[in-house]
Coordinates of C-alpha atoms in Angstrom, one line a residue:
M183 CA -16.0 8.0 -25.2
V184 CA -12.2 8.1 -25.4
A185 CA -10.4 10.4 -27.8
G186 CA -6.7 10.4 -28.5
N187 CA -4.2 10.4 -31.3
D188 CA -3.3 8.0 -34.0
A189 CA 0.3 7.1 -35.0
R190 CA 0.6 10.3 -37.1
G191 CA -0.6 12.5 -34.3
K192 CA -4.1 13.1 -35.7
S193 CA -6.8 13.2 -33.1
I194 CA -9.3 10.4 -33.3
F195 CA -12.0 8.7 -31.4
L196 CA -10.5 5.6 -29.8
S197 CA -13.7 4.3 -28.2
D198 CA -17.4 5.2 -28.3
S199 CA -19.1 2.5 -26.4
T200 CA -20.4 1.6 -23.0
V201 CA -17.9 1.6 -20.2
P202 CA -16.8 -2.0 -20.0
N203 CA -16.2 -2.3 -16.3
S204 CA -19.3 -1.6 -14.2
H205 CA -20.6 -3.6 -11.4
D206 CA -24.0 -3.6 -9.7
F207 CA -23.5 -5.1 -6.2
E208 CA -25.7 -8.2 -5.7
F209 CA -25.5 -8.3 -1.9
M210 CA -25.9 -4.5 -1.4
P211 CA -28.8 -3.6 -3.6
G212 CA -28.5 0.0 -5.0
Q213 CA -24.6 0.0 -4.7
A214 CA -22.6 0.1 -8.0
Q215 CA -19.3 1.2 -9.4
T216 CA -18.3 2.2 -12.9
R217 CA -14.6 2.3 -13.6
V218 CA -14.2 4.8 -16.4
W219 CA -10.4 5.1 -16.6
F220 CA -7.3 4.1 -14.7
T221 CA -3.7 5.2 -14.9
A222 CA -1.5 3.4 -12.4
G223 CA 1.3 6.1 -12.5
P224 CA 2.1 9.3 -14.3
P225 CA -0.1 9.4 -17.5
A226 CA 1.3 9.2 -21.0
T227 CA -0.2 10.7 -24.2
T228 CA 0.2 7.4 -26.0
P229 CA -3.1 5.5 -25.8
P230 CA -2.9 2.2 -23.8
G231 CA -2.7 -1.0 -25.8
A232 CA -5.5 -2.5 -23.8
E233 CA -8.5 -1.5 -21.6
P234 CA -6.9 0.3 -18.6
T235 CA -9.7 -0.7 -16.1
S236 CA -11.0 -4.0 -14.7
D237 CA -13.9 -5.0 -12.5
T238 CA -11.5 -6.2 -9.8
G239 CA -8.3 -4.3 -10.2
P240 CA -7.3 -1.3 -8.1
V241 CA -9.4 1.8 -7.7
V242 CA -6.6 3.8 -6.0
P243 CA -3.7 4.7 -8.3
G244 CA -0.1 4.9 -7.4
P245 CA 1.7 8.2 -7.0
G246 CA 1.1 10.4 -10.0
G247 CA -1.6 8.1 -11.3
A248 CA -5.3 8.8 -11.7
S249 CA -8.6 6.9 -11.5
F250 CA -12.0 8.0 -12.7
V251 CA -14.8 6.1 -11.0
I252 CA -18.5 6.7 -10.6
V253 CA -20.0 5.3 -7.4
R254 CA -23.7 4.8 -6.7
Y255 CA -24.2 4.5 -3.0
A256 CA -27.0 2.4 -1.6
P257 CA -29.2 3.9 1.1
D258 CA -27.9 3.1 4.6
S259 CA -31.2 1.3 5.3
V260 CA -29.9 -1.6 3.1
V261 CA -27.4 -2.6 5.8
T262 CA -29.9 -2.3 8.6
D263 CA -32.5 -4.5 6.9
P264 CA -32.7 -7.8 8.7
R265 CA -32.3 -9.7 5.4
F266 CA -28.9 -8.0 4.8
D267 CA -26.1 -10.5 4.6
A268 CA -22.9 -8.6 5.8
G269 CA -20.6 -11.6 5.1
R270 CA -21.7 -11.9 1.5
A271 CA -21.6 -8.1 1.0
N272 CA -18.1 -7.9 2.5
A273 CA -16.9 -10.7 0.2
E274 CA -18.4 -9.0 -2.8
F275 CA -16.7 -5.7 -1.9
A276 CA -13.4 -7.5 -1.4
T277 CA -13.7 -8.9 -4.9
Y278 CA -14.7 -5.7 -6.7
A279 CA -13.0 -3.0 -4.6
P280 CA -10.1 -4.9 -2.9
D281 CA -7.9 -1.8 -2.3
I282 CA -10.8 0.2 -0.8
V283 CA -11.6 -2.7 1.5
G284 CA -7.9 -2.9 2.4
A285 CA -7.9 0.8 3.3
S286 CA -11.1 0.4 5.5
D287 CA -11.4 0.2 9.2
P288 CA -13.2 -3.0 10.2
A289 CA -14.2 -1.5 13.5
E290 CA -16.0 1.3 11.8
P291 CA -17.8 0.1 8.6
G292 CA -17.3 2.5 5.7
M293 CA -14.5 4.4 7.3
H294 CA -11.4 4.4 5.1
R295 CA -8.3 6.4 4.1
T296 CA -6.5 6.1 0.8
P297 CA -3.2 7.6 -0.3
S298 CA -4.8 9.9 -2.8
V299 CA -6.3 13.4 -3.4
D300 CA -9.8 12.8 -4.5
Y301 CA -12.0 15.2 -6.5
G302 CA -15.8 14.4 -6.4
V303 CA -19.0 15.8 -7.7
V304 CA -22.5 14.6 -6.6
L305 CA -24.3 13.7 -9.8
D306 CA -27.6 12.6 -8.2
G307 CA -29.2 12.4 -4.8
E308 CA -27.7 13.4 -1.5
I309 CA -24.9 12.0 0.6
W310 CA -23.1 12.8 3.9
L311 CA -19.4 12.9 4.2
E312 CA -18.4 11.8 7.7
L313 CA -14.9 12.5 9.1
D314 CA -12.8 11.0 12.0
D315 CA -14.4 12.9 14.8
G316 CA -17.9 12.3 13.6
A317 CA -18.2 15.7 11.9
Q318 CA -20.5 15.4 8.9
T319 CA -21.7 17.5 6.0
R320 CA -24.5 16.9 3.6
L321 CA -23.8 17.1 -0.2
T322 CA -26.4 17.3 -2.9
R323 CA -26.5 17.3 -6.6
G324 CA -23.8 19.6 -8.0
D325 CA -21.8 19.9 -4.8
T326 CA -18.1 19.2 -5.0
I327 CA -15.5 17.8 -2.6
V328 CA -11.8 17.6 -2.5
Q329 CA -10.7 14.9 -0.1
I330 CA -7.0 15.1 0.8
A331 CA -6.1 11.6 2.1
G332 CA -8.3 12.1 5.2
R333 CA -10.1 9.2 7.0
H334 CA -13.7 9.4 6.0
A335 CA -16.9 7.5 5.2
W336 CA -19.8 8.2 2.8
R337 CA -23.3 7.8 4.4
N338 CA -26.6 7.8 2.4
R339 CA -29.4 8.6 4.8
T340 CA -32.1 8.8 2.1
D341 CA -34.3 6.1 0.8
R342 CA -32.7 6.1 -2.7
P343 CA -29.2 5.7 -4.1
A344 CA -26.9 8.7 -4.5
T345 CA -24.3 8.9 -7.3
V346 CA -20.9 10.6 -7.1
A347 CA -18.2 10.9 -9.7
F348 CA -14.6 10.8 -8.4
V349 CA -11.2 11.3 -9.9
L350 CA -8.6 9.9 -7.5
T351 CA -5.0 11.1 -7.9
G352 CA -2.3 9.0 -6.3
A353 CA -0.3 11.0 -3.7
T354 CA 2.9 10.7 -1.8
G355 CA 3.6 11.6 1.8

């Protein structure tokens, strides 16, 4: 659902349909992303002329921008399964989350740092936030996190997916 204003300034519903850009990862079963909204830079109160998200465009906004994305994390056991094809999974991630892949550390899978302040809330399941030095904390449904451009990874040590909603705000410095 998207609400805004018409040309006269009257509030109206601009959209009331399924989010158009959602991707279930084929080569990492259980992993998905839903791109709800994206503003590359400082937001405006004028509705955009076209859909502001895409399946393959950036997740991380520029300074002053914002991105609303819901991520479903596959269990870590998916990547330890002997049938897991890391090459295909990496290629799929490079297509559907290129800026996250570009911010990732190839020497430590999952570790990344983005130039953003991120606000997250766990919607379902449980997930571990891992930091640079290996420090970790477990988050469960309803828990929140503010991630200030720190290097981190999300780990799902359970046997079912975990879902987290994020708002990323583009930062400077």
